[in-house]
Structure formats: structure tokens, C-alpha cells
mmCIF file of C-alpha atoms in Angstrom:
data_model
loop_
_atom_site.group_PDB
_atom_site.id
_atom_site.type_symbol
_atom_site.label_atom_id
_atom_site.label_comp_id
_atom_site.label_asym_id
_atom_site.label_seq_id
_atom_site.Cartn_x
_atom_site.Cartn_y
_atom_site.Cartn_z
ATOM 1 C CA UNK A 1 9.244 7.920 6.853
ATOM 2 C CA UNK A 2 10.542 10.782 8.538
ATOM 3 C CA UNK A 3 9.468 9.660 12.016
ATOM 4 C CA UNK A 4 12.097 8.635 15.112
ATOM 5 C CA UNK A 5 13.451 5.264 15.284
ATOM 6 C CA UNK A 6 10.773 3.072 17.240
ATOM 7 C CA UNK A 7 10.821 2.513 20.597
ATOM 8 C CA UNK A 8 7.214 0.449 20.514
ATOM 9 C CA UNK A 9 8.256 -2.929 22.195
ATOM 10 C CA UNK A 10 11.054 -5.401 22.354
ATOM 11 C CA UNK A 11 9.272 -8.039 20.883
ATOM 12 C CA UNK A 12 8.447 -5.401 17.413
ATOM 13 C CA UNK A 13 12.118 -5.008 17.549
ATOM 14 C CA UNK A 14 13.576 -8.127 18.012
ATOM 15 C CA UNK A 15 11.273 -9.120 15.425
ATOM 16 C CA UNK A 16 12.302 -6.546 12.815
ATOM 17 C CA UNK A 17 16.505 -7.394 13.439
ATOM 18 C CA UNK A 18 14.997 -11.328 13.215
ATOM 19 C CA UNK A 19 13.216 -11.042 10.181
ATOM 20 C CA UNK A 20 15.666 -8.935 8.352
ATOM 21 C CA UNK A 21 18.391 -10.969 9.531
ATOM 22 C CA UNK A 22 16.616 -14.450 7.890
ATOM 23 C CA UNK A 23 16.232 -12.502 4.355
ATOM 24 C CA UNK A 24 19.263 -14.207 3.067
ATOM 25 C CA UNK A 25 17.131 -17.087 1.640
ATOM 26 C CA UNK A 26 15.905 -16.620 -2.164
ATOM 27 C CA UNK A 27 13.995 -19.922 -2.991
ATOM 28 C CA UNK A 28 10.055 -19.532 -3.110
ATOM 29 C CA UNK A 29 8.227 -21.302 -0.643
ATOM 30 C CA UNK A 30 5.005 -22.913 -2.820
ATOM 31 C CA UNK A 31 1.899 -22.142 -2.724
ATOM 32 C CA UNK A 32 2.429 -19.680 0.137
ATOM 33 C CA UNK A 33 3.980 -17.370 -2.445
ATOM 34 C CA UNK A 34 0.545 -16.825 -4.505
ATOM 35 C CA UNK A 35 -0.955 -16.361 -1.373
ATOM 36 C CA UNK A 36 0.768 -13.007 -0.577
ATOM 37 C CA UNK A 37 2.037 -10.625 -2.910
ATOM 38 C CA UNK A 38 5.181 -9.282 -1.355
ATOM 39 C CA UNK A 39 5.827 -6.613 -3.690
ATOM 40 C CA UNK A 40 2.640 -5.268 -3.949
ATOM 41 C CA UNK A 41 2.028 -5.267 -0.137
ATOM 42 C CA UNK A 42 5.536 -3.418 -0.064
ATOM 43 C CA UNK A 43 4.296 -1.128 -2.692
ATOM 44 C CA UNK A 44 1.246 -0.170 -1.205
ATOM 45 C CA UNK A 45 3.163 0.875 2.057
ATOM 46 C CA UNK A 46 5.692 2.635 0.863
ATOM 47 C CA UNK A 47 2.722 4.998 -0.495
ATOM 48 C CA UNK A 48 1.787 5.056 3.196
ATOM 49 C CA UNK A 49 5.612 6.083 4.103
ATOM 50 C CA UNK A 50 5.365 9.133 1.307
ATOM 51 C CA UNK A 51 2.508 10.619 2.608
ATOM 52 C CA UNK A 52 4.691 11.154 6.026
ATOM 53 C CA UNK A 53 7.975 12.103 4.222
ATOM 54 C CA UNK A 54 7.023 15.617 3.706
ATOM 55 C CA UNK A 55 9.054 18.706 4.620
ATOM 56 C CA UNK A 56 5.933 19.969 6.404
ATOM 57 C CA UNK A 57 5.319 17.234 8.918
ATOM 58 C CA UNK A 58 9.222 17.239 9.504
ATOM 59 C CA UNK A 59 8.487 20.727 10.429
ATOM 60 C CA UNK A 60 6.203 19.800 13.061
ATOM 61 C CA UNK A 61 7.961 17.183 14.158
ATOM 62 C CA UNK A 62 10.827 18.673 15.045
ATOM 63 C CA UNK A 63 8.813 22.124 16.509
ATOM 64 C CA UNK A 64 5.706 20.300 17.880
ATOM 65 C CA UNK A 65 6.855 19.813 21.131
ATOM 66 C CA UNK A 66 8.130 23.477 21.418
ATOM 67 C CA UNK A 67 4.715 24.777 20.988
ATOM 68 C CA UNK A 68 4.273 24.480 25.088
ATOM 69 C CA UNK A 69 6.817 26.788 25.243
ATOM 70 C CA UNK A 70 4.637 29.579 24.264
ATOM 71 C CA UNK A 71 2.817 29.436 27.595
ATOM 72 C CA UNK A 72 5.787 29.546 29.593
ATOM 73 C CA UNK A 73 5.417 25.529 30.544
ATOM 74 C CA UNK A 74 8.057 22.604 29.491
ATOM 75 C CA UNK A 75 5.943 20.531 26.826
ATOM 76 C CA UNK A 76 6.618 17.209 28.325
ATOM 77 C CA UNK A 77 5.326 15.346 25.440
ATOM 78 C CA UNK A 78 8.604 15.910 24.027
ATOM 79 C CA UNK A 79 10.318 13.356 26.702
ATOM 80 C CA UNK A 80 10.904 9.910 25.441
ATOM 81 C CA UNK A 81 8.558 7.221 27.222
ATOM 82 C CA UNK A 82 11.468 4.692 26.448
ATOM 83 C CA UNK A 83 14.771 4.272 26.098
ATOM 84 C CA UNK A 84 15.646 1.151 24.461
ATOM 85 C CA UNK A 85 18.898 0.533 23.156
ATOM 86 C CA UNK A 86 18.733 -3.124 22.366
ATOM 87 C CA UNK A 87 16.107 -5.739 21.913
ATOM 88 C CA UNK A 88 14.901 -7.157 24.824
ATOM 89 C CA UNK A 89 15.672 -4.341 27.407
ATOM 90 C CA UNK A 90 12.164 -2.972 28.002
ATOM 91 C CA UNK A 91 9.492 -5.279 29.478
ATOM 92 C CA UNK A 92 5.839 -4.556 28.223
ATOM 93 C CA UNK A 93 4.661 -4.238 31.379
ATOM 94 C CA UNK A 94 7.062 -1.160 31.307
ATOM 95 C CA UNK A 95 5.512 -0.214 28.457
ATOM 96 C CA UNK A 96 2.222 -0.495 29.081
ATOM 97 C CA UNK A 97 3.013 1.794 32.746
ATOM 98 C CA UNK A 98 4.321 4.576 30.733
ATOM 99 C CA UNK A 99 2.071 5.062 27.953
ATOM 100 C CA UNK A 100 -0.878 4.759 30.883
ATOM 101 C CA UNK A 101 1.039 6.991 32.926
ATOM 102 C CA UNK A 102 1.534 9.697 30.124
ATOM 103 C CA UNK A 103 -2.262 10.008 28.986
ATOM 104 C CA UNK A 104 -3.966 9.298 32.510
ATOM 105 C CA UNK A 105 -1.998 11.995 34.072
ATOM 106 C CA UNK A 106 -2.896 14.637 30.650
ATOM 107 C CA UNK A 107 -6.437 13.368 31.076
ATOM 108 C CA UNK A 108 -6.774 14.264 34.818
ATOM 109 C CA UNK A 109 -5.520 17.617 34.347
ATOM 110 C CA UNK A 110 -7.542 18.293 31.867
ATOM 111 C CA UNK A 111 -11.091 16.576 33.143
ATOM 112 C CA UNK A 112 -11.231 19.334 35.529
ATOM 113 C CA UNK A 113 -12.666 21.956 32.906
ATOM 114 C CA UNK A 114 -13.328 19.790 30.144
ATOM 115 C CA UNK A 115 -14.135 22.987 27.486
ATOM 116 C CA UNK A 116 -12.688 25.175 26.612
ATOM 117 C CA UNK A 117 -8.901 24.167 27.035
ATOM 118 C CA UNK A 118 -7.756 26.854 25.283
ATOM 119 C CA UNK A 119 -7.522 29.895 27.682
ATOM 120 C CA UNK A 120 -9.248 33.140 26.447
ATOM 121 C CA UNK A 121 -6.468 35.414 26.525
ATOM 122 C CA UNK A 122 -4.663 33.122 23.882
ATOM 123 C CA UNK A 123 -6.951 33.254 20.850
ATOM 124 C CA UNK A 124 -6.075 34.600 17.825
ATOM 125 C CA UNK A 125 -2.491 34.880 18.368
ATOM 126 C CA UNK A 126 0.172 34.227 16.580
ATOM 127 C CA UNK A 127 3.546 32.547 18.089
ATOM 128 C CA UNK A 128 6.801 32.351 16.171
ATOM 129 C CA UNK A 129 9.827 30.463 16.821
ATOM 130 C CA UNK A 130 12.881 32.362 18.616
ATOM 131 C CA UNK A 131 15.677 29.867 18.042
ATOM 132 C CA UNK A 132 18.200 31.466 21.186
ATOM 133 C CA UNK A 133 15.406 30.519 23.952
ATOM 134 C CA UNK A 134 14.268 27.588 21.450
ATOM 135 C CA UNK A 135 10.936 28.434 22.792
ATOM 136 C CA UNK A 136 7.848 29.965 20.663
ATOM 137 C CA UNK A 137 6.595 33.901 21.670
ATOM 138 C CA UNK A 138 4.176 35.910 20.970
ATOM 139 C CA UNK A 139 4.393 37.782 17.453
ATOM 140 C CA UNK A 140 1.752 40.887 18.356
ATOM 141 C CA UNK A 141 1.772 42.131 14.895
ATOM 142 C CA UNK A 142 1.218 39.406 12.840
ATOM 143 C CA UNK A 143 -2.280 38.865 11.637
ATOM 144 C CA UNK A 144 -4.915 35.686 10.444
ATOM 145 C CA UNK A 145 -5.034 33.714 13.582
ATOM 146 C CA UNK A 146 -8.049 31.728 14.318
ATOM 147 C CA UNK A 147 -10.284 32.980 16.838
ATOM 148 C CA UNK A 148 -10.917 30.188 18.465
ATOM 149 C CA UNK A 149 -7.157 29.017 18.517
ATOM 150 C CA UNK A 150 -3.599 29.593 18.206
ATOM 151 C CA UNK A 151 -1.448 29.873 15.016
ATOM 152 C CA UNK A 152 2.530 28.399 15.188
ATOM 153 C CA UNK A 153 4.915 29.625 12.241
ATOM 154 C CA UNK A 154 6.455 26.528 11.291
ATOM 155 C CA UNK A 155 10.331 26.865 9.844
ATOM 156 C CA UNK A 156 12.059 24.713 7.575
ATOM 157 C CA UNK A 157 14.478 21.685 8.961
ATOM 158 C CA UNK A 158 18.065 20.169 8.968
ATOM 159 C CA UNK A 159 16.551 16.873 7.921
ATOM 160 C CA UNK A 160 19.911 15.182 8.937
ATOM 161 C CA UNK A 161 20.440 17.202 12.855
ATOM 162 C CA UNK A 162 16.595 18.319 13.034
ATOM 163 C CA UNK A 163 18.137 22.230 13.122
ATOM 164 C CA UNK A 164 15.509 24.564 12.742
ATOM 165 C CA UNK A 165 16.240 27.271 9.822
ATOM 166 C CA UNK A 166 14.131 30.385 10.687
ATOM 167 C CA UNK A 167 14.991 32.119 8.024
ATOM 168 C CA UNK A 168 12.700 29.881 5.917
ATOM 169 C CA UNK A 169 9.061 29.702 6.968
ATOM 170 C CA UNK A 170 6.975 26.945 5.196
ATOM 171 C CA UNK A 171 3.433 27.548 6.875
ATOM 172 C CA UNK A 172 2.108 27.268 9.641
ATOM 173 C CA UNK A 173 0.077 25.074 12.384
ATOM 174 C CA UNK A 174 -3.329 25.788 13.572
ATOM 175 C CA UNK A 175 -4.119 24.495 17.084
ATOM 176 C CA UNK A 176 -8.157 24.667 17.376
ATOM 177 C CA UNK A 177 -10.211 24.374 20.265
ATOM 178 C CA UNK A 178 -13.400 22.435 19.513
ATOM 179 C CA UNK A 179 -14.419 20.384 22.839
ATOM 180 C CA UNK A 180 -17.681 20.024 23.990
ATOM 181 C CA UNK A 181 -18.946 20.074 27.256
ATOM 182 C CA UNK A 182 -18.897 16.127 27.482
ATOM 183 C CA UNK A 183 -15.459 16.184 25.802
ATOM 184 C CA UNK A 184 -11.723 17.864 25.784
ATOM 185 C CA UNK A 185 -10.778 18.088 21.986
ATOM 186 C CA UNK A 186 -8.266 19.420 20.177
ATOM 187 C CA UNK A 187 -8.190 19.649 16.128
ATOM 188 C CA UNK A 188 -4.270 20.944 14.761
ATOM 189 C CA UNK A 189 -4.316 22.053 11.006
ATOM 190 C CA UNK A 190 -1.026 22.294 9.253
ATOM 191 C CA UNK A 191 -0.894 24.688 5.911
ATOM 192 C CA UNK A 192 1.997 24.615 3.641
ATOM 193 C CA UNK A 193 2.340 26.702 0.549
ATOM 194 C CA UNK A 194 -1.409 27.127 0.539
ATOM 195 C CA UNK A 195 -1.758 23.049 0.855
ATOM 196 C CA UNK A 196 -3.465 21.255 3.848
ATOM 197 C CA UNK A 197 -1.112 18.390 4.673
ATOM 198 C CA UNK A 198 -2.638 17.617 7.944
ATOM 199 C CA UNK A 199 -5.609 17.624 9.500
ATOM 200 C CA UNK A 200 -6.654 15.752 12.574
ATOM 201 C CA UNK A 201 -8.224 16.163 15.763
ATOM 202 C CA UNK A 202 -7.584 14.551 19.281
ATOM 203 C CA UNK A 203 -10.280 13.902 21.605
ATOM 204 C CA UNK A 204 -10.162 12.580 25.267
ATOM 205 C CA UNK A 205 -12.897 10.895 27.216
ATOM 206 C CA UNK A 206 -13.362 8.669 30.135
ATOM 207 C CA UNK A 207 -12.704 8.806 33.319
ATOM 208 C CA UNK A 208 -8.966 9.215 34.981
ATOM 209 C CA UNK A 209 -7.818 5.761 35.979
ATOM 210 C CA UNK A 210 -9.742 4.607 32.227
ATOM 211 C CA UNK A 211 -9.419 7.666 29.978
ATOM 212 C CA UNK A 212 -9.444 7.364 26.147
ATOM 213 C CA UNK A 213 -7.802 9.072 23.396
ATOM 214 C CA UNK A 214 -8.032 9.601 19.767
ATOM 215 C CA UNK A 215 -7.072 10.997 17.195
ATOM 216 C CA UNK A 216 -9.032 11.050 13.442
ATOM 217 C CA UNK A 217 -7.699 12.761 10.851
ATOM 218 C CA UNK A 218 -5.644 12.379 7.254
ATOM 219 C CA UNK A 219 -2.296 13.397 6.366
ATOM 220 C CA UNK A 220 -1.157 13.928 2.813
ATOM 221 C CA UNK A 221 2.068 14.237 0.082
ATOM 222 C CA UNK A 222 -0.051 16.479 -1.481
ATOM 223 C CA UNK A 223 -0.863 13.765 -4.051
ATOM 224 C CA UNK A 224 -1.588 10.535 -1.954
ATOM 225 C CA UNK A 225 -3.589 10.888 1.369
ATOM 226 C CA UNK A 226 -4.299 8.699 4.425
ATOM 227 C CA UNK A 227 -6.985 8.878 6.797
ATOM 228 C CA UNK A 228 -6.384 7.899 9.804
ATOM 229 C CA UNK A 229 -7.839 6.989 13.645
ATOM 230 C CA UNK A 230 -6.087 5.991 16.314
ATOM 231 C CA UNK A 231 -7.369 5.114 19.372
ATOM 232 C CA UNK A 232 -5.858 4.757 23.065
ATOM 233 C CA UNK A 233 -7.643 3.141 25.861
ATOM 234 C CA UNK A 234 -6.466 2.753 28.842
ATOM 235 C CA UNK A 235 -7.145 0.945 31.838
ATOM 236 C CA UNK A 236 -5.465 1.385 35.573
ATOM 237 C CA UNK A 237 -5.999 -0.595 38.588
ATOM 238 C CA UNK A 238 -3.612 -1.778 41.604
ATOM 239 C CA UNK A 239 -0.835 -3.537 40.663
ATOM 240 C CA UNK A 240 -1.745 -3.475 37.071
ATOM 241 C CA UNK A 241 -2.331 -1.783 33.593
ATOM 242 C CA UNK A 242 -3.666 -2.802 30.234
ATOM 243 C CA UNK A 243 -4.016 -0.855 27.383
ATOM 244 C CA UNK A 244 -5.918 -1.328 23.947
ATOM 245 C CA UNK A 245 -4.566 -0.247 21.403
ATOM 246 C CA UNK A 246 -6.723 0.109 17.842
ATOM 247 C CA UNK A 247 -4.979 1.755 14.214
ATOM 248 C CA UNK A 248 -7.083 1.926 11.463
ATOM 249 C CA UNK A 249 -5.334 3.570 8.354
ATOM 250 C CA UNK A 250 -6.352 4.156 4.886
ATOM 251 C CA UNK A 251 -4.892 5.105 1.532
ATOM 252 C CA UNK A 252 -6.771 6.597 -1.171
ATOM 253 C CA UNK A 253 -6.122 3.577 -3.457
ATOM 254 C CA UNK A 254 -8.613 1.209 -1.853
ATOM 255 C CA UNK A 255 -5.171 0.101 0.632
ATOM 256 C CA UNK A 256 -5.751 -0.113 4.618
ATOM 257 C CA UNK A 257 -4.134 -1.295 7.787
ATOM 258 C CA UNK A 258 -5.721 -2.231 11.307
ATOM 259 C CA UNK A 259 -4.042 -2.845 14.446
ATOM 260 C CA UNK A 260 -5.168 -4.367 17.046
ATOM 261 C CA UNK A 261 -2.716 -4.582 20.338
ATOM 262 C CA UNK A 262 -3.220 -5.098 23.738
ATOM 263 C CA UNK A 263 -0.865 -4.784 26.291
ATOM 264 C CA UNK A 264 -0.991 -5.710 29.922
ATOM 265 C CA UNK A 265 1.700 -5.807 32.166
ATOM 266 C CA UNK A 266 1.663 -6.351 36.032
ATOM 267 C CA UNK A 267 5.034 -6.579 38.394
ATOM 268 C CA UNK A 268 5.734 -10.421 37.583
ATOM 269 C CA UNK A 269 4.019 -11.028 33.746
ATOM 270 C CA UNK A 270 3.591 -8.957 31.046
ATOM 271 C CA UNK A 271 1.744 -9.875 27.795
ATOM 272 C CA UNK A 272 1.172 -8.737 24.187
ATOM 273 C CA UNK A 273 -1.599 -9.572 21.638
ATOM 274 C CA UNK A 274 -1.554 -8.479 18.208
ATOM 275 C CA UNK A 275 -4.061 -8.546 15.398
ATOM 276 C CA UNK A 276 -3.053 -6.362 12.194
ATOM 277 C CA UNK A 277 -4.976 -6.515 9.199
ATOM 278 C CA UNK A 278 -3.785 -5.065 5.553
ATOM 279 C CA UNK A 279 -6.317 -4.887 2.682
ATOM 280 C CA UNK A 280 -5.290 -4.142 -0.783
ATOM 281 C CA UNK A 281 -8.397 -4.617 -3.313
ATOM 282 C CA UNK A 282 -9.255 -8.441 -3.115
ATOM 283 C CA UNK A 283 -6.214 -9.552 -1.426
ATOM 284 C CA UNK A 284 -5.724 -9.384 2.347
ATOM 285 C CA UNK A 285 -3.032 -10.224 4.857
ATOM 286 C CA UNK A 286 -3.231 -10.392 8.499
ATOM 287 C CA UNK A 287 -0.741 -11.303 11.359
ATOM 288 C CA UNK A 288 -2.003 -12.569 14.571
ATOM 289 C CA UNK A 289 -0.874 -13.554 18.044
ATOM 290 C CA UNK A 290 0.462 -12.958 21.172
ATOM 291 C CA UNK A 291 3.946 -13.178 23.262
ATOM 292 C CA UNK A 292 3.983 -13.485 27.193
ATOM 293 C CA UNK A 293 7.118 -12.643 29.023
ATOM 294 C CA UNK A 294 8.996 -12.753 25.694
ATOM 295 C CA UNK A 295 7.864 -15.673 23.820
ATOM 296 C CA UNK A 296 5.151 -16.631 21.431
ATOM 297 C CA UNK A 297 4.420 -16.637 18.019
ATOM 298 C CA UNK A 298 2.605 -14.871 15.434
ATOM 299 C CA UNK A 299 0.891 -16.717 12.283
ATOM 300 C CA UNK A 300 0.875 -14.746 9.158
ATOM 301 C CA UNK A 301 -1.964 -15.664 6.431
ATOM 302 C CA UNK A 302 -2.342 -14.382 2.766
ATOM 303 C CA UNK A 303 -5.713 -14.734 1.662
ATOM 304 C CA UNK A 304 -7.031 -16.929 4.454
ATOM 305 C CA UNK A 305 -3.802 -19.139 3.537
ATOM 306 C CA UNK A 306 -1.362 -19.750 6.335
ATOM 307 C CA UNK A 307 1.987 -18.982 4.816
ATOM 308 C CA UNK A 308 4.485 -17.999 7.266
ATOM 309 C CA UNK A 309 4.639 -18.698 11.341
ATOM 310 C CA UNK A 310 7.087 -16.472 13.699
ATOM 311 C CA UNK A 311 8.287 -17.705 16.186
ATOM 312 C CA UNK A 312 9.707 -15.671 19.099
ATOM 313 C CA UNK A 313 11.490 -16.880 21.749
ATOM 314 C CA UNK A 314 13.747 -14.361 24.250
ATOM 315 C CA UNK A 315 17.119 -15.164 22.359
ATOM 316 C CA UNK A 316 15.812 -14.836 19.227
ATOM 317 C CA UNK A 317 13.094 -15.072 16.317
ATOM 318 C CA UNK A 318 13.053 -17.697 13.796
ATOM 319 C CA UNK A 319 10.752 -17.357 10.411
ATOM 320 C CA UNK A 320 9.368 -20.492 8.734
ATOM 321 C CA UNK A 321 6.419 -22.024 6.802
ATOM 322 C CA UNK A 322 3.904 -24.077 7.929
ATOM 323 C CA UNK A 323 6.145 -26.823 7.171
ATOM 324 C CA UNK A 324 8.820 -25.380 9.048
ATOM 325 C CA UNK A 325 11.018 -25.199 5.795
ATOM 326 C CA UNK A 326 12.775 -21.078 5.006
ATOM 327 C CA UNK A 327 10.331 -18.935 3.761
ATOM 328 C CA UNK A 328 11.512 -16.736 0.537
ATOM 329 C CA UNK A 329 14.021 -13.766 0.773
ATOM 330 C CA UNK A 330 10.926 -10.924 -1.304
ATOM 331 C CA UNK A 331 8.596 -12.416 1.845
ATOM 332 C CA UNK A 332 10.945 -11.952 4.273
ATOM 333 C CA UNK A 333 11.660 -8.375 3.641
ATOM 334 C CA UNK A 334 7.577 -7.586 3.168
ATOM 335 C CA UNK A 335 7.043 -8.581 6.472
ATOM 336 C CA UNK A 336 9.943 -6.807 8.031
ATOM 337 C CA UNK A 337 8.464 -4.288 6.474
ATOM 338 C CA UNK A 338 4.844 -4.615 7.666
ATOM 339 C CA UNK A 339 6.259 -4.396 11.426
ATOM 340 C CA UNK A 340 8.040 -1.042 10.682
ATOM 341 C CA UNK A 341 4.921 0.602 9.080
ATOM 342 C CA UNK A 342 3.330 -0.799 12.355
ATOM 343 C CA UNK A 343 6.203 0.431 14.909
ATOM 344 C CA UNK A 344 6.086 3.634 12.621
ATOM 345 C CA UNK A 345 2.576 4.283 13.004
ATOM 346 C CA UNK A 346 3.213 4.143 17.331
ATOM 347 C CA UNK A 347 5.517 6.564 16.624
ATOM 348 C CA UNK A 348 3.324 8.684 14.424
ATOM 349 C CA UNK A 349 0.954 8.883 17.730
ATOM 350 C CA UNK A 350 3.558 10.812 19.278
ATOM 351 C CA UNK A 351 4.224 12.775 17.215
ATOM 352 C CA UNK A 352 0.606 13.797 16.959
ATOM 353 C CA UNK A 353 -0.304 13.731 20.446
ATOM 354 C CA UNK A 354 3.276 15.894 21.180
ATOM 355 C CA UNK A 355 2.170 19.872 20.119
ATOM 356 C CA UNK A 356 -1.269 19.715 21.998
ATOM 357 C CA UNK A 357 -0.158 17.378 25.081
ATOM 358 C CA UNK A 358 0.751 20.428 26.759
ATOM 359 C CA UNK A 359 -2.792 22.094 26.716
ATOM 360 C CA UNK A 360 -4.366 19.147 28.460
ATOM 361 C CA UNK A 361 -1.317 19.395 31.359
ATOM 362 C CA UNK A 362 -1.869 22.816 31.178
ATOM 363 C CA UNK A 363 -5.838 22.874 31.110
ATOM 364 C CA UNK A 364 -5.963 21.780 34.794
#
């Protein structure tokens, strides 16, 4: 997946080192083994991966958080909310601060005059990319804008430095406004060759210290698509912050994933809860449980059967059966790689949220 390495949580990283680190052990664990279907599951997300892994989304990836630029403001949704360099450096609590942070402060600029964001005077222009400001300006002769939004030539990409190569344009992104007058909301289109490989719109309501965002949509390889909605809500009060967290992703071969986090953090504790859900067919797995100040565990269930229980502690994670005995090497590396689809798809909200962040800061 051509998204940034994850900066979700310490306890989704330590927990993707631990697990991969355990995979050295080959012997099947019993009946747990029917119960989940490791190389299907692994299957099945790696069509979720594909769908991401396009030179188009690169594109906007890499350019999204240049399309601020246009308007003469610094697109902060480009910043990093984390920096985490090792497991176990970033409390939740810090977490769940900055992602509040971020959205309540794009939501109160942008409560103030709900619809439209877009101002008038920006319409049906066109913006291409001038790669010595690195900034995006106005193109006054180019045509096929909409007219109720703004169209962003979108280049090909380096895919090993992320260098933009303007001599190649692949297509182009939309950015649509289509709020309401109870509602700030933002749809992005992106066209490639004459193929829509994204489509999704955000939409923010609430109030400032409990605003919500989401974003609905699908993305698409061109062959394989997944429809998505994420959801953010967030709640602020003194001393505290919690925010609920809820994924649901689709494929179009009858395969889904839900998420279901909460995080809450306060100056002494800080706590997650996670509930994530993957449906393929007849066969379902699911992962539940919570950590507080860096321990907990997390059972994980094929079928309704309990087959594998992680256990995290702040030095480390250990993976067992119910038994306590090694579970096998094939289920080992499925559910490494059921967190990384998971700390993907966090990542995947930024990079969403990134080219229109700048029109609620700037709607204000």
C-alpha cells in the first residue's frame, strides 16, 4: 500500500514488531487452525492493499497537501500529528490530544459559515503544479473546471523520493463544494486516464469542543473497488479527550473490515479499546480488547472460536493459544497483517482528510 509508515499508536506498533517477531514457529495449533483461514484472510487484504497501490492516489498523496497552496495559505494537514520513532514513545493520551486538536480546531474555523466553503471567486478554476515554489497557481487558460469547485492537475511521482515529474500529467482532482446549510462538506473526485479511482466526500458536524467527521466514499485499481466510511468523533472537555473512532470497509467480493477504537487519554491514564471485525463470505474474524497505560490484551476468534490471545505488556507482546502453547508461523503473519491493514487504513484518513483540510482552516 502506497501509504506512509504508521504512526497510529504504540501499542499497533509494538504489536506489529511482536507478532512478526513470534512468526518463527511452523507447527499448527489444532483446532484453532480450521477456525481461521490465514491465507485467505491474507488474500482478501492484499486485494484491499491493490486498490490503494495505484499511481493515481500516489499522485495525490504526495500533491494533496500542496493544494492549500493555491490560496496563498500553508496546508497544515500536511504536518505529521506524531513522530514516533520507536514503540512505546507516544502515549495515547498524546494521541488522542492531537487528532482532537487537529479536527476541533478545522471544525471551528469552519462552523462559522458552514456553506459554502468554497469562496466564489475560486470556482471553475484550474490550478497546476509549479514545482520551483512547490505550490499550485492559477492556470487562467485552461478549461473544464467544475463550477461549483476547483480542478488540481495531478503529475506523475518518484515512487521511491515522492519527486513530482511535471512533465507527466496523469489527471486530475476535483475538489467539490456540496455542504448544506446544516453541514460543511467537501466531495474530491480523482480522474485518471478517463477512470474514476476515487471518489469520496468529507462531511463535518457537531459542535466545536464535539465535532464529527467523515468521510464515505470508494477507491479503486480500476478492477477491484472498496467503499469506504470513516468516521471521527470527537469529544473535548477539561483535562481530558476521547475519541471514537469507527472504519467500515468493503471489497467488491463480499470481503469487509470494521473498526471500532476508542481512545481516551487524560494527564495521568490513557486507554485504548479495540473491536475490528473482518467478514469474508461465511467466515468471520474479529479481535477485541483494550490496553490501559500500555498493557492488556486482545482475544482473537475465528468463527466464534477463540484461537489466539495477545498479550501486551510495556516491554513486550507475547502471542499464544488459549492454552498458552505457540500459535502457527501462516497465523502469525495473518494477524500481523490484519494490524497493518488497520494502522494503514489511519493513515489512509490522512491522506484523505490532507487536500481539503485547508478549506475548513481557511473557511473561517
Amino acid at each position: 500500500m502506497s501509504i506512509r509508515s504508521s504512526k497510529w499508536a504504540a501499542v499497533g506498533l509494538a504489536l506489529t514488531f511482536g507478532v512478526t517477531a513470534c512468526s518463527n514457529v511452523d507447527t499448527p495449533s489444532g483446532p484453532g487452525e480450521q477456525a481461521f483461514d490465514a491465507a485467505e484472510t491474507q488474500a482478501q487484504l492484499a486485494q484491499v492493499d491493490a486498490s490503494f497501490d495505484t499511481p493515481a492516489f500516489q499522485s495525490l498523496a504526495v500533491l494533496g497537501g500542496s493544494f492549500g497552496s493555491s490560496a496563498g495559505a500553508v496546508a497544515s494537514a500536511a504536518a505529521e500529528m506524531l513522530d514516533v520513532s520507536t514503540p512505546g514513545s507516544v502515549s495515547l493520551a498524546g494521541l488522542a490530544s492531537a487528532a482532537s486538536d487537529r479536527m476541533r480546531m478545522a471544525y471551528a474555523s469552519a462552523s462559522a459559515s458552514l456553506a459554502p466553503i468554497i469562496p466564489a471567486a475560486w470556482l471553475g478554476n484550474t490550478y497546476v503544479y509549479d514545482p520551483v515554489t512547490e505550490a499550485y497557481v492559477l492556470d487562467p487558460e485552461a478549461t473544464g473546471a467544475p463550477a461549483n469547485g476547483i480542478r488540481f492537475i495531478l503529475y506523475a511521482v518518484n515512487p521511491i523520493t515522492d519527486a513530482v515529474i511535471v512533465d507527466t500529467e496523469i489527471g486530475y482532482a476535483d475538489v467539490l463544494d456540496v455542504g448544506t446549510t446544516n453541514s460543511t462538506a467537501v466531495q474530491l473526485i480523482l480522474v485518471s486516464g478517463g477512470v474514476t479511482y476515487l471518489d469520496y466526500t468529507i462531511t463535518a458536524t457537531g459542535v466545536i469542543n464535539a465535532p464529527v467527521f467523515e468521510i464515505a466514499g470508494f477507491i479503486t485499481d480500476g478492477t477491484e473497488r472498496v467503499d469506504f466510511t470513516l468516521r471521527h468523533a470527537i469529544q473535548v472537555t477539561i483535562g481530558d479527550a476521547t475519541v471514537n473512532i469507527d472504519y467500515d470497509i468493503s471489497t467488491n467480493t463480499e470481503f469487509s473490515v470494521l473498526v471500532a477504537v476508542v481512545l481516551t487519554g487524560t494527564e495521568a491514564n490513557s486507554n485504548v479499546s479495540v473491536n475490528i471485525t473482518l467478514e469474508h463470505q461465511a467466515n468471520t474474524v474479529t479481535l477485541i480488547g483494550s490496553v490501559e497505560n500500555g498493557s492488556g490484551t486482545i482475544e482473537v476468534t475465528g468463527n466464534g472460536q477463540l484461537f489466539a490471545i495477545i498479550t501486551i505488556i510495556p516491554d513486550g507482546v507475547t502471542v499464544t493459544d488459549q492454552d498458552g502453547n505457540p500459535i502457527s508461523q501462516e497465523q502469525h503473519e495473518a494477524l500481523a497483517r490484519i494490524w497493518k491493514v488497520v494502522e494503514d487504513v489511519f493513515e489512509v484518513f490522512d491522506d484523505l482528510f490532507d487536500p481539503i483540510e485547508w478549506l475548513f482552516n481557511f473557511g473561517g
